mmCIF file of C-alpha atoms and ligand atoms in Angstrom:
data_model
loop_
_atom_site.group_PDB
_atom_site.id
_atom_site.type_symbol
_atom_site.label_atom_id
_atom_site.label_comp_id
_atom_site.label_asym_id
_atom_site.label_seq_id
_atom_site.Cartn_x
_atom_site.Cartn_y
_atom_site.Cartn_z
ATOM 1 C CA UNK A 1 -0.186 -0.509 0.022
ATOM 2 C CA UNK A 2 2.897 2.479 -0.493
ATOM 3 C CA UNK A 3 1.037 4.007 -2.955
ATOM 4 C CA UNK A 4 -1.166 5.468 -0.600
ATOM 5 C CA UNK A 5 -1.313 9.191 -1.186
ATOM 6 C CA UNK A 6 -2.073 12.072 1.703
ATOM 7 C CA UNK A 7 -5.693 12.915 0.573
ATOM 8 C CA UNK A 8 -6.623 9.113 1.074
ATOM 9 C CA UNK A 9 -5.146 9.009 5.091
ATOM 10 C CA UNK A 10 -7.459 12.713 5.135
ATOM 11 C CA UNK A 11 -9.812 11.426 3.963
ATOM 12 C CA UNK A 12 -10.742 8.834 6.797
ATOM 13 C CA UNK A 13 -8.969 10.799 9.463
ATOM 14 C CA UNK A 14 -12.078 13.605 8.381
ATOM 15 C CA UNK A 15 -14.557 10.898 8.030
ATOM 16 C CA UNK A 16 -13.671 9.490 11.713
ATOM 17 C CA UNK A 17 -14.330 12.911 13.050
ATOM 18 C CA UNK A 18 -17.757 12.903 12.128
ATOM 19 C CA UNK A 19 -18.018 9.798 13.475
ATOM 20 C CA UNK A 20 -16.919 10.564 16.903
ATOM 21 C CA UNK A 21 -19.274 14.013 16.551
ATOM 22 C CA UNK A 22 -21.773 12.480 15.105
ATOM 23 C CA UNK A 23 -21.704 10.052 18.235
ATOM 24 C CA UNK A 24 -21.145 13.080 21.162
ATOM 25 C CA UNK A 25 -18.215 11.410 21.758
ATOM 26 C CA UNK A 26 -16.978 14.434 22.734
ATOM 27 C CA UNK A 27 -19.186 15.887 25.398
ATOM 28 C CA UNK A 28 -17.098 15.446 28.989
ATOM 29 C CA UNK A 29 -20.294 13.874 30.654
ATOM 30 C CA UNK A 30 -23.019 10.530 28.029
ATOM 31 C CA UNK A 31 -26.277 12.721 28.165
ATOM 32 C CA UNK A 32 -27.193 13.412 31.486
ATOM 33 C CA UNK A 33 -26.095 10.969 32.337
ATOM 34 C CA UNK A 34 -22.827 12.246 33.937
ATOM 35 C CA UNK A 35 -20.410 9.569 32.442
ATOM 36 C CA UNK A 36 -16.972 9.797 30.181
ATOM 37 C CA UNK A 37 -16.251 8.028 27.496
ATOM 38 C CA UNK A 38 -13.568 6.822 29.042
ATOM 39 C CA UNK A 39 -15.501 5.448 31.988
ATOM 40 C CA UNK A 40 -18.183 4.076 29.953
ATOM 41 C CA UNK A 41 -15.161 1.726 28.438
ATOM 42 C CA UNK A 42 -14.329 0.915 31.663
ATOM 43 C CA UNK A 43 -17.921 0.055 33.192
ATOM 44 C CA UNK A 44 -18.278 -2.553 29.795
ATOM 45 C CA UNK A 45 -15.096 -4.040 30.233
ATOM 46 C CA UNK A 46 -16.213 -4.691 34.042
ATOM 47 C CA UNK A 47 -19.231 -5.275 32.743
ATOM 48 C CA UNK A 48 -18.329 -8.743 30.582
ATOM 49 C CA UNK A 49 -15.091 -10.301 33.325
ATOM 50 C CA UNK A 50 -15.182 -11.302 36.967
ATOM 51 C CA UNK A 51 -12.850 -9.767 38.998
ATOM 52 C CA UNK A 52 -10.241 -8.821 36.805
ATOM 53 C CA UNK A 53 -7.289 -6.367 38.113
ATOM 54 C CA UNK A 54 -6.085 -3.075 37.951
ATOM 55 C CA UNK A 55 -2.998 -4.820 35.259
ATOM 56 C CA UNK A 56 -5.694 -6.625 33.328
ATOM 57 C CA UNK A 57 -8.612 -4.294 32.583
ATOM 58 C CA UNK A 58 -5.056 -1.400 31.216
ATOM 59 C CA UNK A 59 -4.316 -4.065 28.996
ATOM 60 C CA UNK A 60 -7.354 -4.324 27.298
ATOM 61 C CA UNK A 61 -8.152 -1.027 27.577
ATOM 62 C CA UNK A 62 -4.967 -0.350 26.010
ATOM 63 C CA UNK A 63 -4.428 2.207 29.203
ATOM 64 C CA UNK A 64 -1.046 2.934 30.762
ATOM 65 C CA UNK A 65 -0.812 2.196 34.101
ATOM 66 C CA UNK A 66 -0.995 5.862 35.089
ATOM 67 C CA UNK A 67 -4.090 6.224 33.134
ATOM 68 C CA UNK A 68 -5.878 2.751 34.277
ATOM 69 C CA UNK A 69 -4.729 4.725 37.910
ATOM 70 C CA UNK A 70 -7.186 8.132 37.542
ATOM 71 C CA UNK A 71 -9.355 6.408 35.492
ATOM 72 C CA UNK A 72 -10.306 3.548 38.537
ATOM 73 C CA UNK A 73 -9.402 6.233 41.516
ATOM 74 C CA UNK A 74 -12.509 8.921 39.329
ATOM 75 C CA UNK A 75 -15.006 5.663 38.451
ATOM 76 C CA UNK A 76 -14.405 4.938 42.451
ATOM 77 C CA UNK A 77 -15.233 8.642 43.775
ATOM 78 C CA UNK A 78 -17.976 8.161 41.560
ATOM 79 C CA UNK A 79 -19.366 5.239 43.106
ATOM 80 C CA UNK A 80 -19.062 3.434 39.507
ATOM 81 C CA UNK A 81 -16.616 0.357 40.671
ATOM 82 C CA UNK A 82 -15.236 -1.497 44.245
ATOM 83 C CA UNK A 83 -11.601 -1.761 44.493
ATOM 84 C CA UNK A 84 -10.768 -5.420 47.251
ATOM 85 C CA UNK A 85 -7.730 -6.077 48.192
ATOM 86 C CA UNK A 86 -6.764 -9.566 47.553
ATOM 87 C CA UNK A 87 -7.067 -11.229 51.039
ATOM 88 C CA UNK A 88 -2.701 -13.209 50.612
ATOM 89 C CA UNK A 89 -1.707 -10.131 49.206
ATOM 90 C CA UNK A 90 -2.744 -6.647 50.246
ATOM 91 C CA UNK A 91 -0.435 -5.251 46.894
ATOM 92 C CA UNK A 92 -2.861 -7.045 44.981
ATOM 93 C CA UNK A 93 -5.974 -4.703 43.345
ATOM 94 C CA UNK A 94 -9.479 -6.745 42.347
ATOM 95 C CA UNK A 95 -12.490 -4.274 40.198
ATOM 96 C CA UNK A 96 -15.782 -5.531 40.673
ATOM 97 C CA UNK A 97 -18.976 -3.284 39.203
ATOM 98 C CA UNK A 98 -20.756 -1.545 41.971
ATOM 99 C CA UNK A 99 -24.701 -1.316 41.499
ATOM 100 C CA UNK A 100 -24.344 2.297 40.870
ATOM 101 C CA UNK A 101 -21.824 1.477 38.220
ATOM 102 C CA UNK A 102 -24.808 -1.157 37.086
ATOM 103 C CA UNK A 103 -27.638 0.870 36.914
ATOM 104 C CA UNK A 104 -25.394 3.955 35.186
ATOM 105 C CA UNK A 105 -24.466 0.304 32.665
ATOM 106 C CA UNK A 106 -28.463 0.040 31.824
ATOM 107 C CA UNK A 107 -28.816 3.880 31.669
ATOM 108 C CA UNK A 108 -26.495 4.173 29.180
ATOM 109 C CA UNK A 109 -26.054 1.371 26.896
ATOM 110 C CA UNK A 110 -29.678 1.658 25.296
ATOM 111 C CA UNK A 111 -28.454 5.583 24.463
ATOM 112 C CA UNK A 112 -25.497 3.941 22.227
ATOM 113 C CA UNK A 113 -27.556 0.507 20.805
ATOM 114 C CA UNK A 114 -30.671 3.001 19.073
ATOM 115 C CA UNK A 115 -28.452 5.404 18.042
ATOM 116 C CA UNK A 116 -25.985 3.296 16.345
ATOM 117 C CA UNK A 117 -29.028 0.732 14.922
ATOM 118 C CA UNK A 118 -31.090 3.984 13.810
ATOM 119 C CA UNK A 119 -28.187 5.499 11.601
ATOM 120 C CA UNK A 120 -27.420 1.428 10.531
ATOM 121 C CA UNK A 121 -31.229 1.885 9.426
ATOM 122 C CA UNK A 122 -30.683 4.812 7.210
ATOM 123 C CA UNK A 123 -28.632 2.899 4.934
ATOM 124 C CA UNK A 124 -29.302 -0.320 2.836
ATOM 125 C CA UNK A 125 -28.593 -3.777 3.678
ATOM 126 C CA UNK A 126 -25.904 -3.705 1.592
ATOM 127 C CA UNK A 127 -24.345 -0.542 2.359
ATOM 128 C CA UNK A 128 -24.792 -1.845 5.929
ATOM 129 C CA UNK A 129 -21.984 -5.306 5.317
ATOM 130 C CA UNK A 130 -19.508 -2.253 4.090
ATOM 131 C CA UNK A 131 -19.309 -0.565 7.275
ATOM 132 C CA UNK A 132 -18.852 -3.459 9.501
ATOM 133 C CA UNK A 133 -16.296 -4.613 6.700
ATOM 134 C CA UNK A 134 -14.779 -1.110 6.410
ATOM 135 C CA UNK A 135 -14.931 -0.410 10.689
ATOM 136 C CA UNK A 136 -13.615 -3.667 11.187
ATOM 137 C CA UNK A 137 -10.737 -3.488 8.941
ATOM 138 C CA UNK A 138 -9.386 0.062 10.325
ATOM 139 C CA UNK A 139 -9.586 -1.490 13.300
ATOM 140 C CA UNK A 140 -7.403 -3.927 12.366
ATOM 141 C CA UNK A 141 -5.222 -2.163 10.704
ATOM 142 C CA UNK A 142 -4.386 -0.080 14.062
ATOM 143 C CA UNK A 143 -4.219 -2.642 15.889
ATOM 144 C CA UNK A 144 -1.325 -4.014 13.058
ATOM 145 C CA UNK A 145 0.384 -1.424 13.690
ATOM 146 C CA UNK A 146 0.408 -1.024 17.578
ATOM 147 C CA UNK A 147 2.114 -3.840 18.067
ATOM 148 C CA UNK A 148 4.109 -2.904 15.301
ATOM 149 C CA UNK A 149 5.057 -0.133 16.916
ATOM 150 C CA UNK A 150 5.933 -2.725 19.493
ATOM 151 C CA UNK A 151 7.816 -5.644 18.262
ATOM 152 C CA UNK A 152 9.895 -2.510 17.880
ATOM 153 C CA UNK A 153 10.232 -1.658 21.248
ATOM 154 C CA UNK A 154 10.490 -4.559 21.839
ATOM 155 C CA UNK A 155 14.193 -5.168 20.211
ATOM 156 C CA UNK A 156 15.414 -2.872 23.266
ATOM 157 C CA UNK A 157 16.729 -5.219 26.639
ATOM 158 C CA UNK A 158 14.119 -3.832 29.084
ATOM 159 C CA UNK A 159 15.295 -1.380 31.720
ATOM 160 C CA UNK A 160 16.429 -2.531 35.025
ATOM 161 C CA UNK A 161 15.357 0.751 36.576
ATOM 162 C CA UNK A 162 12.238 -0.263 35.895
ATOM 163 C CA UNK A 163 12.543 -3.210 38.745
ATOM 164 C CA UNK A 164 13.736 -1.284 41.915
ATOM 165 C CA UNK A 165 12.034 -3.656 45.097
ATOM 166 C CA UNK A 166 14.467 -6.441 42.940
ATOM 167 C CA UNK A 167 17.032 -3.901 42.186
ATOM 168 C CA UNK A 168 17.562 -2.668 46.062
ATOM 169 C CA UNK A 169 16.658 -6.793 47.451
ATOM 170 C CA UNK A 170 19.984 -7.599 45.100
ATOM 171 C CA UNK A 171 21.827 -4.411 46.531
ATOM 172 C CA UNK A 172 21.791 -5.819 50.049
ATOM 173 C CA UNK A 173 23.158 -9.120 48.973
ATOM 174 C CA UNK A 174 25.758 -7.021 46.962
ATOM 175 C CA UNK A 175 24.598 -8.417 43.855
ATOM 176 C CA UNK A 176 24.186 -5.871 41.055
ATOM 177 C CA UNK A 177 21.944 -6.373 37.880
ATOM 178 C CA UNK A 178 22.451 -5.068 34.314
ATOM 179 C CA UNK A 179 22.245 -4.586 30.955
ATOM 180 C CA UNK A 180 24.396 -7.716 28.891
ATOM 181 C CA UNK A 181 27.675 -5.816 28.409
ATOM 182 C CA UNK A 182 30.620 -7.090 25.402
ATOM 183 C CA UNK A 183 32.739 -7.937 28.531
ATOM 184 C CA UNK A 184 30.589 -9.664 30.238
ATOM 185 C CA UNK A 185 30.666 -12.858 27.303
ATOM 186 C CA UNK A 186 33.756 -14.152 29.068
ATOM 187 C CA UNK A 187 31.561 -13.961 32.915
ATOM 188 C CA UNK A 188 28.691 -15.339 31.690
ATOM 189 C CA UNK A 189 29.939 -17.965 28.902
ATOM 190 C CA UNK A 190 32.303 -19.548 32.005
ATOM 191 C CA UNK A 191 28.591 -19.914 34.246
ATOM 192 C CA UNK A 192 27.453 -21.744 30.490
ATOM 193 C CA UNK A 193 29.990 -23.824 31.257
ATOM 194 C CA UNK A 194 29.196 -25.277 34.201
ATOM 195 C CA UNK A 195 25.804 -25.840 33.720
ATOM 196 C CA UNK A 196 26.229 -27.929 30.422
ATOM 197 C CA UNK A 197 28.585 -29.667 31.670
ATOM 198 C CA UNK A 198 26.775 -31.083 34.265
ATOM 199 C CA UNK A 199 24.891 -33.101 32.511
ATOM 200 C CA UNK A 200 22.042 -32.804 34.409
ATOM 201 C CA UNK A 201 20.548 -28.659 34.085
ATOM 202 C CA UNK A 202 20.352 -27.826 30.110
ATOM 203 C CA UNK A 203 19.574 -30.599 27.841
ATOM 204 C CA UNK A 204 22.724 -29.081 25.254
ATOM 205 C CA UNK A 205 25.026 -30.278 24.923
ATOM 206 C CA UNK A 206 28.091 -28.589 23.563
ATOM 207 C CA UNK A 207 29.610 -25.933 25.545
ATOM 208 C CA UNK A 208 31.768 -24.491 22.840
ATOM 209 C CA UNK A 209 31.566 -20.488 22.706
ATOM 210 C CA UNK A 210 29.711 -20.356 19.718
ATOM 211 C CA UNK A 211 26.750 -22.426 20.848
ATOM 212 C CA UNK A 212 26.706 -20.177 24.154
ATOM 213 C CA UNK A 213 25.814 -17.441 21.480
ATOM 214 C CA UNK A 214 23.852 -18.798 19.554
ATOM 215 C CA UNK A 215 21.406 -20.019 22.736
ATOM 216 C CA UNK A 216 21.971 -16.433 25.156
ATOM 217 C CA UNK A 217 22.828 -13.688 22.862
ATOM 218 C CA UNK A 218 19.164 -12.657 22.639
ATOM 219 C CA UNK A 219 17.555 -8.753 22.507
ATOM 220 C CA UNK A 220 16.811 -9.570 26.117
ATOM 221 C CA UNK A 221 20.198 -10.584 28.327
ATOM 222 C CA UNK A 222 20.842 -9.776 31.316
ATOM 223 C CA UNK A 223 23.533 -10.435 33.834
ATOM 224 C CA UNK A 224 23.851 -10.067 37.610
ATOM 225 C CA UNK A 225 27.634 -9.411 38.804
ATOM 226 C CA UNK A 226 29.259 -9.607 43.034
ATOM 227 C CA UNK A 227 30.563 -6.224 44.348
ATOM 228 C CA UNK A 228 33.969 -7.495 42.975
ATOM 229 C CA UNK A 229 32.646 -6.748 39.453
ATOM 230 C CA UNK A 230 32.445 -10.993 38.209
ATOM 231 C CA UNK A 231 29.921 -12.213 36.556
ATOM 232 C CA UNK A 232 28.091 -14.736 38.924
ATOM 233 C CA UNK A 233 24.684 -15.186 36.949
ATOM 234 C CA UNK A 234 22.104 -14.475 33.802
ATOM 235 C CA UNK A 235 19.359 -15.139 31.990
ATOM 236 C CA UNK A 236 17.947 -13.583 28.070
ATOM 237 C CA UNK A 237 13.999 -13.490 28.115
ATOM 238 C CA UNK A 238 12.311 -13.351 24.939
ATOM 239 C CA UNK A 239 9.685 -14.843 22.554
ATOM 240 C CA UNK A 240 9.042 -18.296 23.258
ATOM 241 C CA UNK A 241 7.226 -19.033 20.555
ATOM 242 C CA UNK A 242 6.480 -16.247 17.083
ATOM 243 C CA UNK A 243 3.288 -15.211 15.386
ATOM 244 C CA UNK A 244 -0.250 -15.363 16.612
ATOM 245 C CA UNK A 245 0.669 -17.027 20.217
ATOM 246 C CA UNK A 246 4.270 -14.061 20.003
ATOM 247 C CA UNK A 247 2.538 -12.284 23.855
ATOM 248 C CA UNK A 248 4.020 -15.685 25.816
ATOM 249 C CA UNK A 249 7.640 -15.552 26.537
ATOM 250 C CA UNK A 250 10.465 -17.681 27.326
ATOM 251 C CA UNK A 251 13.844 -17.584 30.161
ATOM 252 C CA UNK A 252 16.611 -19.264 30.758
ATOM 253 C CA UNK A 253 18.550 -18.745 34.329
ATOM 254 C CA UNK A 254 22.613 -20.085 35.424
ATOM 255 C CA UNK A 255 23.786 -18.754 38.784
ATOM 256 C CA UNK A 256 27.584 -19.375 39.386
ATOM 257 C CA UNK A 257 27.354 -22.704 41.564
ATOM 258 C CA UNK A 258 29.922 -20.722 43.978
ATOM 259 C CA UNK A 259 26.435 -18.563 44.836
ATOM 260 C CA UNK A 260 24.402 -20.514 44.344
ATOM 261 C CA UNK A 261 21.586 -20.759 47.098
ATOM 262 C CA UNK A 262 21.642 -17.131 48.119
ATOM 263 C CA UNK A 263 18.648 -16.486 46.635
ATOM 264 C CA UNK A 264 19.551 -15.142 43.602
ATOM 265 C CA UNK A 265 17.884 -17.745 41.604
ATOM 266 C CA UNK A 266 14.435 -16.283 42.545
ATOM 267 C CA UNK A 267 15.810 -12.846 42.755
ATOM 268 C CA UNK A 268 16.501 -12.959 38.999
ATOM 269 C CA UNK A 269 13.192 -15.141 37.724
ATOM 270 C CA UNK A 270 11.531 -12.246 40.217
ATOM 271 C CA UNK A 271 13.536 -9.594 37.821
ATOM 272 C CA UNK A 272 12.192 -12.046 34.049
ATOM 273 C CA UNK A 273 9.122 -11.614 35.267
ATOM 274 C CA UNK A 274 9.076 -8.324 35.719
ATOM 275 C CA UNK A 275 10.958 -7.111 32.778
ATOM 276 C CA UNK A 276 8.443 -9.812 30.479
ATOM 277 C CA UNK A 277 5.670 -7.814 31.402
ATOM 278 C CA UNK A 278 7.480 -4.929 31.473
ATOM 279 C CA UNK A 279 7.790 -6.695 27.192
ATOM 280 C CA UNK A 280 5.249 -6.653 26.841
ATOM 281 C CA UNK A 281 3.905 -10.560 28.076
ATOM 282 C CA UNK A 282 1.456 -12.335 29.214
ATOM 283 C CA UNK A 283 3.343 -15.728 30.010
ATOM 284 C CA UNK A 284 5.528 -17.124 30.486
ATOM 285 C CA UNK A 285 6.561 -20.214 29.273
ATOM 286 C CA UNK A 286 9.496 -22.960 29.882
ATOM 287 C CA UNK A 287 9.360 -25.952 27.219
ATOM 288 C CA UNK A 288 11.926 -27.956 28.653
ATOM 289 C CA UNK A 289 13.147 -28.598 32.637
ATOM 290 C CA UNK A 290 14.090 -31.878 33.372
ATOM 291 C CA UNK A 291 12.918 -33.748 36.583
ATOM 292 C CA UNK A 292 16.212 -34.181 37.829
ATOM 293 C CA UNK A 293 16.674 -30.664 37.651
ATOM 294 C CA UNK A 294 14.579 -30.084 41.059
ATOM 295 C CA UNK A 295 16.140 -26.407 42.698
ATOM 296 C CA UNK A 296 14.637 -25.755 39.017
ATOM 297 C CA UNK A 297 11.761 -27.147 40.011
ATOM 298 C CA UNK A 298 11.015 -26.148 43.108
ATOM 299 C CA UNK A 299 12.322 -22.664 42.907
ATOM 300 C CA UNK A 300 9.575 -21.809 39.756
ATOM 301 C CA UNK A 301 6.572 -24.280 41.653
ATOM 302 C CA UNK A 302 7.989 -21.664 44.263
ATOM 303 C CA UNK A 303 6.726 -18.107 41.719
ATOM 304 C CA UNK A 304 3.937 -19.502 40.252
ATOM 305 C CA UNK A 305 4.668 -22.239 37.663
ATOM 306 C CA UNK A 306 2.673 -25.263 36.894
ATOM 307 C CA UNK A 307 3.509 -28.296 35.018
ATOM 308 C CA UNK A 308 1.507 -28.241 31.941
ATOM 309 C CA UNK A 309 2.291 -30.825 30.120
ATOM 310 C CA UNK A 310 5.028 -34.089 30.530
ATOM 311 C CA UNK A 311 6.827 -35.087 28.463
ATOM 312 C CA UNK A 312 8.625 -38.518 29.039
ATOM 313 C CA UNK A 313 11.818 -40.354 28.391
ATOM 314 C CA UNK A 314 12.242 -36.853 26.623
ATOM 315 C CA UNK A 315 15.810 -36.132 27.737
ATOM 316 C CA UNK A 316 19.103 -38.780 28.162
ATOM 317 C CA UNK A 317 20.627 -39.045 30.929
ATOM 318 C CA UNK A 318 24.403 -38.856 32.152
ATOM 319 C CA UNK A 319 24.237 -42.937 32.322
ATOM 320 C CA UNK A 320 22.693 -44.369 30.138
ATOM 321 C CA UNK A 321 18.844 -43.975 31.265
ATOM 322 C CA UNK A 322 16.342 -41.253 30.597
ATOM 323 C CA UNK A 323 14.565 -38.460 32.231
ATOM 324 C CA UNK A 324 10.999 -36.635 31.882
ATOM 325 C CA UNK A 325 10.784 -33.203 30.755
ATOM 326 C CA UNK A 326 8.672 -30.692 32.172
ATOM 327 C CA UNK A 327 6.583 -27.961 30.108
ATOM 328 C CA UNK A 328 6.066 -25.652 32.873
ATOM 329 C CA UNK A 329 3.784 -21.765 32.650
ATOM 330 C CA UNK A 330 2.821 -19.061 34.300
ATOM 331 C CA UNK A 331 0.671 -16.508 34.011
ATOM 332 C CA UNK A 332 2.577 -13.031 34.769
ATOM 333 C CA UNK A 333 0.311 -9.922 37.030
ATOM 334 C CA UNK A 334 1.415 -7.350 39.332
ATOM 335 C CA UNK A 335 3.967 -8.875 41.732
ATOM 336 C CA UNK A 336 5.760 -12.642 42.381
ATOM 337 C CA UNK A 337 5.515 -13.090 46.066
HETATM 338 C C1 COA B 1 18.081 -22.868 38.658
HETATM 339 C C2 COA B 1 20.154 -21.883 39.685
HETATM 340 C C3 COA B 1 18.857 -20.829 38.248
HETATM 341 C C4 COA B 1 18.506 -21.415 41.122
HETATM 342 O O1 COA B 1 19.349 -20.617 41.699
HETATM 343 P P1 COA B 1 20.132 -20.224 43.077
HETATM 344 O O2 COA B 1 20.711 -18.329 42.957
HETATM 345 O O3 COA B 1 20.968 -21.685 43.664
HETATM 346 O O4 COA B 1 18.880 -20.485 43.823
HETATM 347 P P2 COA B 1 17.593 -19.098 44.383
HETATM 348 O O5 COA B 1 19.428 -19.459 46.104
HETATM 349 O O6 COA B 1 17.035 -18.642 45.055
HETATM 350 O O7 COA B 1 17.789 -20.334 45.134
HETATM 351 C C5 COA B 1 16.071 -21.621 44.565
HETATM 352 C C6 COA B 1 15.755 -22.461 45.972
HETATM 353 O O8 COA B 1 16.735 -23.657 45.968
HETATM 354 C C7 COA B 1 17.559 -24.306 47.293
HETATM 355 N N1 COA B 1 18.398 -24.372 46.905
HETATM 356 C C8 COA B 1 19.538 -23.835 45.794
HETATM 357 N N2 COA B 1 20.325 -24.834 45.756
HETATM 358 C C9 COA B 1 20.275 -25.435 46.455
HETATM 359 C C10 COA B 1 21.170 -27.316 46.976
HETATM 360 N N3 COA B 1 22.541 -27.153 46.390
HETATM 361 N N4 COA B 1 20.710 -28.209 46.906
HETATM 362 C C11 COA B 1 18.937 -28.024 47.751
HETATM 363 N N5 COA B 1 18.667 -26.522 47.535
HETATM 364 C C12 COA B 1 19.182 -25.759 47.202
HETATM 365 C C13 COA B 1 17.307 -22.659 47.865
HETATM 366 O O9 COA B 1 16.847 -23.358 49.603
HETATM 367 C C14 COA B 1 15.223 -22.319 47.288
HETATM 368 O O10 COA B 1 14.723 -23.150 47.624
HETATM 369 P P3 COA B 1 13.611 -22.596 49.648
HETATM 370 O O11 COA B 1 13.621 -21.180 48.167
HETATM 371 O O12 COA B 1 12.376 -23.179 49.306
HETATM 372 O O13 COA B 1 14.655 -22.110 49.908
HETATM 373 C C15 COA B 1 20.836 -22.584 40.014
HETATM 374 O O14 COA B 1 20.424 -23.500 40.255
HETATM 375 C C16 COA B 1 21.131 -22.233 38.600
HETATM 376 O O15 COA B 1 21.896 -21.982 38.167
HETATM 377 N N6 COA B 1 20.693 -23.921 37.546
HETATM 378 C C17 COA B 1 21.631 -24.033 36.923
HETATM 379 C C18 COA B 1 21.012 -23.416 35.555
HETATM 380 C C19 COA B 1 19.907 -24.071 35.460
HETATM 381 O O16 COA B 1 19.420 -25.079 35.739
HETATM 382 N N7 COA B 1 18.464 -23.040 34.497
HETATM 383 C C20 COA B 1 17.424 -23.257 34.592
HETATM 384 C C21 COA B 1 17.246 -24.424 33.267
HETATM 385 S S1 COA B 1 15.478 -25.014 33.522
#
């Protein structure tokens, strides 16, 4: 569609503006009900899902964190929405439609329905079908452009600064988490060699530098350094699949043997979950956790992963036998305690 000319783009923009004005969407409050457009979208979404979190609603409405917080705070103040905490984790907040919210929804929904119905009644059957198809295609185009922009942003490493709590916890243990730099290669490669040679933690058999680069050099590679500057661990995050399943992330972690059992692995997994969420992923999946890798299994379960599939005799053991491989999965949320 390189041939698109300015006039064509502007024509669609002008028509879209006319639709917005005709629908009365420029009014702060919807007719006399006093509900804004953003509030209407919020109430409609809350009516279709059960007690979602603030993050889930933000994702549905395509809003950033601060905008959704302001919107929800205003809706709570107006009595449309109630906000309650998880019984076990006070930081996790759920939203639901209040009785007042329900009655406001019942007031504006028929107005919007009638407005649309009356507009469609002015058109022939063929024209109505063209409207359905045209609006749906325009929405699809906007969505594709948004996802493409996100993919471009995903190609940059997510910022470690976005994790103040974890960074602080790591610092209190004397560790610093940073985006991988070429000077970290030797240190991280040493850990890779340790892990591969154990024969029971990764399925990888080849411990060459080339294999290390092939496995670990992704767009989002992080290292953890000790106070003396040595690389003591690291992890990568990448899409587990491509195309329509690119919203599920995959990651792999390694901690230097001499630094294991001190809580570093748990902090790295938590950091990766936050970073993956920040990159726009919706879930995390590991494709082959070895049944003999009890430490990793225990750690992942503790951080909310469940085994969603077992592959029998998936991996050869060093003694010539076999072990199972587990597919582990968790959705990405707000906190990971
Ligand atoms: C998996 C791995 C990253 C965990 O790192 P770590 O720094 O040891 O993790 P933690 O210190 O946070 O410990 C995690 C849990 O394992 C336990 N653990 C760690 N080392 C242990 C050991 N040698 N023996 C028994 N338990 C151990 C910890 O006690 C902790 O359990 P808890 O929270 O119930 O007390 C690390 O073992 C590693 O690099 N393994 C090799 C690579 C690997 O297997 N990656 C995952 C592939 S799927």
